[in-house]
XYZ file of C-alpha atoms in Angstrom:
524
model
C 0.000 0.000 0.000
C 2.953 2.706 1.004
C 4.771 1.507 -2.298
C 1.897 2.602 -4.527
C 0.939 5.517 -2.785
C 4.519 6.790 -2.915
C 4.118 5.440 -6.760
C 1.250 7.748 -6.791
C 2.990 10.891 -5.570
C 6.162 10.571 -7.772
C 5.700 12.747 -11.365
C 4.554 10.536 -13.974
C 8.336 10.368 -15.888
C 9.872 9.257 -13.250
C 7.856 5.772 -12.921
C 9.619 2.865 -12.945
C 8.479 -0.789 -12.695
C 11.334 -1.787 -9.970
C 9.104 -0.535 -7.040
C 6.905 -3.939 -8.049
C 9.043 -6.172 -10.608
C 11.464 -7.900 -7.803
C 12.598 -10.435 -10.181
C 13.733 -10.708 -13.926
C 10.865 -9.163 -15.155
C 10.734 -7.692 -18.864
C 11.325 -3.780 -18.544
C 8.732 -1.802 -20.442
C 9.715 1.701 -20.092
C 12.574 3.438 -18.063
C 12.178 7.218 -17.713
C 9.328 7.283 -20.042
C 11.132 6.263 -22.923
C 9.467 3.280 -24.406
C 12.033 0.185 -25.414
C 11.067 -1.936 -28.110
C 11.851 -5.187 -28.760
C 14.814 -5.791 -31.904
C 14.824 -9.083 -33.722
C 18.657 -8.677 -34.158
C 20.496 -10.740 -31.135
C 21.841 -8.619 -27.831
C 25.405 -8.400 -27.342
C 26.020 -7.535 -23.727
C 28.959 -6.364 -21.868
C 29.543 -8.061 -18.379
C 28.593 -4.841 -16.841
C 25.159 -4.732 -18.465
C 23.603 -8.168 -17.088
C 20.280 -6.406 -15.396
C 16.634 -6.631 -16.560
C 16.761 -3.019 -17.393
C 19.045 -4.520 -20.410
C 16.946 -6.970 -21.794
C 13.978 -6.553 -24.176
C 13.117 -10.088 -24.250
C 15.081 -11.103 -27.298
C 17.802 -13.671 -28.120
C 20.942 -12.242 -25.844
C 24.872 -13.053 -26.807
C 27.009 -12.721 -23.844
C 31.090 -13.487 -24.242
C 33.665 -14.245 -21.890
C 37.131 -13.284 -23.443
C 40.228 -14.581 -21.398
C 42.205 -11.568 -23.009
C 40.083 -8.865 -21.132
C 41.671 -10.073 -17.778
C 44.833 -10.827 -18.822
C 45.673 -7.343 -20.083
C 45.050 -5.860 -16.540
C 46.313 -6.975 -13.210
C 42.775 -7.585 -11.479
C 42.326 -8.099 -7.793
C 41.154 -12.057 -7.946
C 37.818 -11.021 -5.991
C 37.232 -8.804 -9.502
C 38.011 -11.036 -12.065
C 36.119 -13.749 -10.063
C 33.123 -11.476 -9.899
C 33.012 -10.763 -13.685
C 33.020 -14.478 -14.720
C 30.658 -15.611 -12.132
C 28.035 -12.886 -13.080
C 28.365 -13.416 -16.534
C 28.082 -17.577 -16.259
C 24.789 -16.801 -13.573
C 22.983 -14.520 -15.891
C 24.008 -17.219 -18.934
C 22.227 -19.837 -16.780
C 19.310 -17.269 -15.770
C 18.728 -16.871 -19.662
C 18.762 -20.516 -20.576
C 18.064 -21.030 -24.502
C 17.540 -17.255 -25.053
C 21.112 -16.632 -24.254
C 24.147 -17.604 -26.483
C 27.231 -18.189 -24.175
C 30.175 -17.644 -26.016
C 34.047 -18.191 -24.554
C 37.426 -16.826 -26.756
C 40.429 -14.931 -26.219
C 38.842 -11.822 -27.540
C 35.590 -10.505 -28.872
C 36.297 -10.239 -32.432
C 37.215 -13.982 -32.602
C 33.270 -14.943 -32.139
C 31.698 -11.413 -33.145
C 33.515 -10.235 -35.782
C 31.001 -10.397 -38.870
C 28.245 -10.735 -37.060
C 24.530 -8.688 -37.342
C 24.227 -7.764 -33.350
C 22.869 -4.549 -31.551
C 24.377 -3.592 -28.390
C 23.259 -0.770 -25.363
C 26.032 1.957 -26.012
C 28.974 0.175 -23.627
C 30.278 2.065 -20.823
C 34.290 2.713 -22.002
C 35.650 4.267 -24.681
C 37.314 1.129 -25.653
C 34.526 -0.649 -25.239
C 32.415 1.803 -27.814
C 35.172 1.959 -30.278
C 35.415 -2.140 -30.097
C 31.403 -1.960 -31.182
C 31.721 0.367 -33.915
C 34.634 -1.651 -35.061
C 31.835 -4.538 -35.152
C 29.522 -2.152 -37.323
C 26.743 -3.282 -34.260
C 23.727 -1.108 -34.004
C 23.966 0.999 -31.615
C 21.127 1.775 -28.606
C 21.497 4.479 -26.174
C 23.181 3.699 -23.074
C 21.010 2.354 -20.025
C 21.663 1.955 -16.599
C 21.739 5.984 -14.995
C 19.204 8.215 -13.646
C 19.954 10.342 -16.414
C 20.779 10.398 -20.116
C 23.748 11.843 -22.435
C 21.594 14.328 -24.220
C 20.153 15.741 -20.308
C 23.598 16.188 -19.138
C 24.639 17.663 -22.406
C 21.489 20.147 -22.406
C 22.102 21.144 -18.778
C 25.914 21.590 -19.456
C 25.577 23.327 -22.728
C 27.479 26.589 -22.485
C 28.886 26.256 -18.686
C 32.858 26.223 -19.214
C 34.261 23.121 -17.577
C 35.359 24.721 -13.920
C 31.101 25.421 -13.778
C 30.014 21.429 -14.133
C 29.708 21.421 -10.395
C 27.866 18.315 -9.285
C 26.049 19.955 -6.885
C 24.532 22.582 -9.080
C 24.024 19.162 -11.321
C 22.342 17.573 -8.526
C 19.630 20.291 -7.448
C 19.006 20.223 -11.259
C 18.037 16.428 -11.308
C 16.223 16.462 -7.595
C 13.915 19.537 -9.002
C 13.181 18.037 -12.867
C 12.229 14.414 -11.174
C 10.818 15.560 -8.307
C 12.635 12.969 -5.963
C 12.816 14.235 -2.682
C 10.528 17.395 -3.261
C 7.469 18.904 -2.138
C 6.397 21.567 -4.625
C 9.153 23.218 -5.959
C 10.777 23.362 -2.415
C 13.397 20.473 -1.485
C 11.696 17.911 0.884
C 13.213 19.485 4.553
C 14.292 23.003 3.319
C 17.682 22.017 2.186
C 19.068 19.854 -0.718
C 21.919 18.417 0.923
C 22.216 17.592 4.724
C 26.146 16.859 4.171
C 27.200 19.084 7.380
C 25.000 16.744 9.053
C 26.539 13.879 8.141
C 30.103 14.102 8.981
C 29.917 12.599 12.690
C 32.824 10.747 14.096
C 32.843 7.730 15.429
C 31.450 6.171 18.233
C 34.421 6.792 20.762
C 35.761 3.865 22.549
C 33.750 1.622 20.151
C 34.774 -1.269 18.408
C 32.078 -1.224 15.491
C 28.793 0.730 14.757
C 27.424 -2.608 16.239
C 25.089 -3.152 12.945
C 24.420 -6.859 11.649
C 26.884 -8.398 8.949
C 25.909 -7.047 6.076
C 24.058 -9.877 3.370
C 27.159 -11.651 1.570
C 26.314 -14.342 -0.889
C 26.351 -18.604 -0.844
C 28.762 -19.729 -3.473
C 27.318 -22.344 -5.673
C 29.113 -24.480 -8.422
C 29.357 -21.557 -10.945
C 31.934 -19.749 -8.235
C 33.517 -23.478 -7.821
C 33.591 -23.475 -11.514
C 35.398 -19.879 -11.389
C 37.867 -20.307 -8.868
C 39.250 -23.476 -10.668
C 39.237 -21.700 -14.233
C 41.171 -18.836 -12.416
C 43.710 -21.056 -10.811
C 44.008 -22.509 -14.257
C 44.834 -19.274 -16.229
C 46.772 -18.286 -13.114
C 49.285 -21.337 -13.834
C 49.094 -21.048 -17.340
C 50.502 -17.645 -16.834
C 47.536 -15.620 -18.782
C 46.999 -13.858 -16.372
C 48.760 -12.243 -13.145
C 46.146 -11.915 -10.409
C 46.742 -9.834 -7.151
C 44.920 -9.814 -3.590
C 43.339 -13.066 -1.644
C 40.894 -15.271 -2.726
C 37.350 -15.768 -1.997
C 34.593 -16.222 -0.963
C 32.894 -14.063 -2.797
C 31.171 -11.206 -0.729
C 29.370 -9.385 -3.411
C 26.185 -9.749 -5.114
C 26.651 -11.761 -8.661
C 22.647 -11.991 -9.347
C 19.723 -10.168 -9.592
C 18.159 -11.944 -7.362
C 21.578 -11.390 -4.948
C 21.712 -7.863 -5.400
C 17.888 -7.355 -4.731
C 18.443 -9.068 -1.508
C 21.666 -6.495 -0.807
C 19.157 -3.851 -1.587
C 16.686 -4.837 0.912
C 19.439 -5.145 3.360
C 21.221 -1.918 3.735
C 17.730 -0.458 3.726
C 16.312 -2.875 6.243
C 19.838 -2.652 8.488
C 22.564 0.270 7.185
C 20.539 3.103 5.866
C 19.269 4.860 9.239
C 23.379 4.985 10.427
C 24.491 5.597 6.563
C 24.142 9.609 6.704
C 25.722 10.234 10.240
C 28.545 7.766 9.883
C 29.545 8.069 6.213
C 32.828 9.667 6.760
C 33.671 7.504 9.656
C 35.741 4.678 9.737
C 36.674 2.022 11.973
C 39.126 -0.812 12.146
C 37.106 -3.067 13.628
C 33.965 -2.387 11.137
C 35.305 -2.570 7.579
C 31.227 -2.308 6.355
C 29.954 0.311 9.049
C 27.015 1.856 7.200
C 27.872 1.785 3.427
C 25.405 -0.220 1.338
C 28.210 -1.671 -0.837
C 26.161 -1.527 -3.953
C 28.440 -0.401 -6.085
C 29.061 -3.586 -6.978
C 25.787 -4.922 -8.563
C 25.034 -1.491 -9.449
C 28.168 -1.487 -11.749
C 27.679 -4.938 -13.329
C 24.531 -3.423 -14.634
C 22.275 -5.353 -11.580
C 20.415 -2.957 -9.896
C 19.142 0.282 -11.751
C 20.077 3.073 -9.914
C 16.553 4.561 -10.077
C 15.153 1.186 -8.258
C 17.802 2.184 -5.447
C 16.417 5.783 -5.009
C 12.666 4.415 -5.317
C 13.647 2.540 -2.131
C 15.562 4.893 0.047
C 12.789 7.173 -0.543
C 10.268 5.264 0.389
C 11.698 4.042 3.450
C 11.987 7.756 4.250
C 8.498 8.272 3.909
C 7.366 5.745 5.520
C 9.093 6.829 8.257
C 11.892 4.016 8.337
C 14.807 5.911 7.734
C 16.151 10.036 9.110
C 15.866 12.451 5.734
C 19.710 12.853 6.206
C 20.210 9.399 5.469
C 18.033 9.260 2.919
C 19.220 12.975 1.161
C 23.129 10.892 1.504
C 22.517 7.968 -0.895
C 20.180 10.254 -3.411
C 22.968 12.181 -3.828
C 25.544 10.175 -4.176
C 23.463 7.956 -6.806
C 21.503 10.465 -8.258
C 24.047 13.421 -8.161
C 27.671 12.247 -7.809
C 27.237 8.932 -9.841
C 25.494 10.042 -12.817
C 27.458 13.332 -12.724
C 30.985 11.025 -12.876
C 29.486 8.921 -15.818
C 28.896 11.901 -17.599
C 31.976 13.532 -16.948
C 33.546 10.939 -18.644
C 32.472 11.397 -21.673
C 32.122 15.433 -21.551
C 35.839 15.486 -20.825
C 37.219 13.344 -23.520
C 39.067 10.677 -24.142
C 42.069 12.285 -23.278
C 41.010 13.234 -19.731
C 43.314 11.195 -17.755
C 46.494 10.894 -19.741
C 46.666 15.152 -20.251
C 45.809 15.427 -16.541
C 48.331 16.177 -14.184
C 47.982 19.897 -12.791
C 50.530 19.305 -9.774
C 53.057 17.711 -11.809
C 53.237 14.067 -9.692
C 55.512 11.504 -11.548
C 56.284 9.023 -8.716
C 55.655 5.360 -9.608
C 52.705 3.722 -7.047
C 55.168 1.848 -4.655
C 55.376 -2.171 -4.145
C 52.625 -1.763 -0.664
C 50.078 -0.441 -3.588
C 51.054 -3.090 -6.334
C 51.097 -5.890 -4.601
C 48.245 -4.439 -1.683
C 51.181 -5.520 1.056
C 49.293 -3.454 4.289
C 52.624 -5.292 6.154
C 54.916 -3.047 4.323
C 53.710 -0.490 5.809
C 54.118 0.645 9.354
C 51.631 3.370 9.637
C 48.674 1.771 10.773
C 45.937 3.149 8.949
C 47.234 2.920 5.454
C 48.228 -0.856 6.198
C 45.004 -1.448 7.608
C 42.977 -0.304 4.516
C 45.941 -2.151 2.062
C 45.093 -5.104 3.835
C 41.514 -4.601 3.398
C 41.631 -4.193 -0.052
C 43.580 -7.255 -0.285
C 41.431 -9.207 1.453
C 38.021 -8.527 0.186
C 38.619 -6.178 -3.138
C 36.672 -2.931 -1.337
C 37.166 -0.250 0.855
C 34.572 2.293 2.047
C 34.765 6.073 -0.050
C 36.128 7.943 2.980
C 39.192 5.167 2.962
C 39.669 5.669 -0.708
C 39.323 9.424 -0.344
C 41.310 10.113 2.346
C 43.617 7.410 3.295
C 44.597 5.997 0.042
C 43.832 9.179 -2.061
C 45.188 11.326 0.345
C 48.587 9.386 1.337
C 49.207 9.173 -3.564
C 48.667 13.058 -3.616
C 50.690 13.835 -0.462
C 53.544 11.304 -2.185
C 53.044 12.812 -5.831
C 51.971 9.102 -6.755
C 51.523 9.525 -11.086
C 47.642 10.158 -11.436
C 46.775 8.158 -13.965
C 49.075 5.099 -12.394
C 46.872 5.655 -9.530
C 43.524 5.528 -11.673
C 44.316 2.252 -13.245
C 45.580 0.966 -10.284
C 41.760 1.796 -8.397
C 40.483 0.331 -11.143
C 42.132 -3.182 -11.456
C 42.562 -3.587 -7.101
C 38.872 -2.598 -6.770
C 35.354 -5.102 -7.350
C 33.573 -1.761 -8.084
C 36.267 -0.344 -10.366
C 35.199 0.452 -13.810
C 37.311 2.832 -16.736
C 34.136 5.305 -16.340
C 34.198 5.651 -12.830
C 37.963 6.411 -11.842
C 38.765 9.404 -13.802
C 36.971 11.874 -12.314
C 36.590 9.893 -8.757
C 40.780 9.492 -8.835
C 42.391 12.153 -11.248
C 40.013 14.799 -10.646
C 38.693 14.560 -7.040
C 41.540 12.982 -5.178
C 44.828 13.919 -7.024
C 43.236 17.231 -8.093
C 45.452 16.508 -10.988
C 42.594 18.250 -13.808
C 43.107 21.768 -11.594
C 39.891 22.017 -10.021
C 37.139 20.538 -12.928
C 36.080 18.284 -10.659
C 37.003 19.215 -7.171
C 38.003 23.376 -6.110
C 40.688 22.296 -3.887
C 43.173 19.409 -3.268
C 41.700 16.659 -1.079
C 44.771 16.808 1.288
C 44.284 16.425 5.101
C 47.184 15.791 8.029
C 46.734 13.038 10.838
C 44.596 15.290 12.853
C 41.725 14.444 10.407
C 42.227 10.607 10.762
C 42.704 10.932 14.235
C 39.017 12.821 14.535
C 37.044 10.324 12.217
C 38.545 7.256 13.023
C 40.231 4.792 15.435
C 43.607 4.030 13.447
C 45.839 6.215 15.280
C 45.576 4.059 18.547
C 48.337 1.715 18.486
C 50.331 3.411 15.521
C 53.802 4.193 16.630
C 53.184 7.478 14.932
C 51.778 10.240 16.519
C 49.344 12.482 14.596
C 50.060 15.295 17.070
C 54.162 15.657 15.224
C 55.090 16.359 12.229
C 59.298 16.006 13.028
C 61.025 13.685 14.381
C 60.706 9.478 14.408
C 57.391 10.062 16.043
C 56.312 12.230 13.459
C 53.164 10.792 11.516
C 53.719 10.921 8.116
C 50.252 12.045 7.157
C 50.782 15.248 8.652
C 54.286 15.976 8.287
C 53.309 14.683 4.839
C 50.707 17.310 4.698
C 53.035 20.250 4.873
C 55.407 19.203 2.563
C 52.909 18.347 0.247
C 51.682 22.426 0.419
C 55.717 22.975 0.036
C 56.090 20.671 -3.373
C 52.670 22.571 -4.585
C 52.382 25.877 -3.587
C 53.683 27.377 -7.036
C 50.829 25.548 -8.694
C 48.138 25.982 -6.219
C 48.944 30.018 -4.487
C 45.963 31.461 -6.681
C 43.378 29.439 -5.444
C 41.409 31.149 -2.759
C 40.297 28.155 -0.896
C 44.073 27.373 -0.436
C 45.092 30.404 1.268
C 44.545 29.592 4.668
C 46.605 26.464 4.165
C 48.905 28.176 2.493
C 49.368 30.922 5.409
C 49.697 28.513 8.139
C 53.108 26.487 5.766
C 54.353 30.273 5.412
C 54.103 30.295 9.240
C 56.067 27.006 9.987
C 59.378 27.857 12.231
C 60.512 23.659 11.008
C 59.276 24.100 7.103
C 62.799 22.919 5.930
C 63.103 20.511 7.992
C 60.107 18.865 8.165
C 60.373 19.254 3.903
C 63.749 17.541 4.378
C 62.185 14.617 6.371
C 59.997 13.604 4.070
C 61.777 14.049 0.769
C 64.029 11.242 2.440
C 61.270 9.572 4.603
C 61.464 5.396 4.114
C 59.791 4.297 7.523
C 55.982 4.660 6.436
């Protein structure tokens, strides 16, 4: 009853059969945009395995060998990829044409297919290569042509998501009563940057869903070890089991989870973090909502309605529409409104160090400060780590270091489940490394210990102190921190939101010094 009332309330172009279709079911119309039904067979990517992708026709899906050898994938990853793909073969039965090669063009090439524009420029210039027809792209709250109507005449340094945002809440009416944002405020983000719990181990929340492997992952794991020996491809991080959705009907169940368990403690606790609580509120649906599982809209459609039902706080609520609705759609489209080119021209602060051995080989025992081995290890272990850990632990530490941006982007994208060519760029080059000058983010996303210190439990125990910047105490996050603003200050002096920063490393009696530590620093 609450579900079609909300149904009810929501403006006619934004329905959506997810808030009733819980299954497989055949998707009519997404957006208002009617999809018809093409006699020529499907091609689809492993990222595009969803309802929302299938008309009902015969499908082609292909699982080339070559497309993990070429990277160094976290095993969790490539695992994930093949196990999806085999599930949704089986899910399809004799509608579905399961093809295995090296590469695509061995079983494609001269073929009549259509595809759903893929979501990489490699990936579009392989289809045109094919001559396949071409649909437009699925699987976002928004399309190409609204982002490039909104955009149209705003120079690059004026695509700011949040302007982007407000523009998509007010033209679908999520989250609005009248013209007025539901609350009085579009974004509740000052709400939501609470530390943790002190003196607590966790956030004390359930285990969040994880999967039952079945003899597709058994099937998998030995195909892997076999390619693994064969030496076709070089995996990195541990293996199994697998902890992220591979199904529909998995990912519907992670869904109903994090609403059900996560969502209420999501807004508060999004930047905090935890050693004992690798999950703490984040929904982790990334994962299924990158392999083209869950439609983003379906996700909204139930955060909202467990805010107006009175399930979940508005703050919590507001937190995931805007990261799915506003940051996720606005990075998609970035990707393609910035070119090609994006990530090999950008590098505005001139970092050229290569990602060290800890990073390739996700070795958290390298590493002696305890919150960047903590996080290493993490991502070794499982293949994820929460967006405040990427941000500013692992983000933070390559931009302090002058880590090579686009080193670092590939590297996300092969040691991460969630990691996709569209994603990183402006996640990783623009937003963390700052490395496109401020497109994506106005200032570097560069913090000392202090800030770790206040939002999480990782400096207890570390034999580095926070608190010191020189010295064998000194923690080299925030002795890092000022000779970052040393290396950069050239580059970065003009922008106003640097100046304070800036003032306070004019104002440091041990600049040298500290500048001299860390240029020689090897004990991190």
């Amino acid at each position: 009853m609450l579900a079609g009332a909300l149904l009810e309330s929501l403006p006619a172009h934004r329905l959506t059969p997810f808030a009733t279709c819980r299954t497989g079911c055949f998707v009519s119309f997404i957006g208002g945009d009617r999809i018809g039904i093409m006699s020529l067979p499907r091609f689809l990517f492993a990222d595009q395995l969803g309802p929302h992708y299938d008309d009902g026709g015969p499908i082609v899906l292909v699982e080339a060998a070559a497309v993990l050898g070429r990277r160094t994938y976290h095993r969790a990853k490539a695992h994930l990829i093949l196990s999806a793909l085999r599930h949704r073969a089986r899910e399809l039965g004799d509608r579905a044409e399961f093809l295995r090669a090296e590469h695509y063009r061995d079983v494609l090439k001269g073929r009549n297919l259509e595809v759903i524009n893929p979501t990489s420029w490699g990936a579009r210039a392989l289809v045109a290569e094919l001559g396949a027809s071409v649909l437009p792209s699925r699987g976002f709250v928004t399309s190409e042509q609204d982002f490039a109507s909104w955009a149209d005449g705003r120079p690059a340094s004026r695509l700011v998501m949040e302007q982007f945002y407000r523009h998509v809440r007010t033209t679908t009416g999520t989250l609005m009563r009248g013209p007025e944002p539901e609350g009085g405020r579009f974004n509740f983000d000052h709400d939501n940057r609470q530390p943790p719990p002190k003196r607590a181990a966790s956030l004390g929340l359930p285990d969040p869903w994880a999967p039952v492997e079945d003899d597709i992952d058994e099937e998998v794991r030995r195909d892997l070890d076999r390619l693994v020996a064969e030496g076709r491809v070089h995996l990195i991080g541990a293996d199994g089991p697998r902890r992220f959705a591979a199904t529909r009907e998995e990912a519907l169940a992670a869904l109903d989870d994090f609403v059900e368990t996560r969502l209420s403690d999501f807004g508060p606790f999004e930047d905090a973090s935890l050693i004992g609580d690798s999950t703490m509120a984040h929904s982790r649906l990334s994962v299924p909502l990158n392999l083209g599982l869950l439609h983003p809209q379906e996700v909204i459609d139930a955060v909202v309605l467990a805010y107006h039902s009175g399930q979940v706080p508005l703050p919590s609520a507001e937190a995931v529409v805007r990261q799915i609705m506003g940051w996720r759609d606005w990075v998609w489209h970035l990707y393609w409104h910035l070119g090609e080119n994006y990530v090999a021209e950008s590098n505005f602060l001139g970092a050229h160090e290569p990602l060290p051995p800890a990073f390739l080989e996700l070795n958290g025992a390298a590493v002696e400060a305890r919150c960047l081995s903590h996080v290493l290890d993490e991502v070794s272990r499982t293949g994820y780590a929460h967006h405040i850990q990427r941000l500013m632990i692992l983000g933070n530490w390559s931009l302090q270091r002058g880590y090579e941006p686009s080193a670092l982007s590939d590297w996300f994208i092969n040691a991460f489940v969630d990691g996709t060519p569209w994603v990183m760029p402006a996640n990783v080059v623009g937003m963390s490394q700052h490395a496109d000058g401020g497109i994506v983010a106005t200032k570097p996303y560069a913090a000392g210990g202090a800030y770790i210190s206040k939002m999480t439990d990782f400096c207890g125990g570390c034999r580095f102190n926070p608190k010191i910047r020189l010295g064998p105490e000194a923690c080299p996050f925030t002795a890092g921190y000022w000779a970052f603003l040393d290396r950069v200050e050239p580059r970065i002096r003009g922008n106003h939101r640097m100046a304070q920063p800036l003032a306070g490393l004019r104002r440091l009696v041990d600049r040298d010094e500290v500048v001299a530590q860390e240029r020689t620093r090897t004990d991190w």
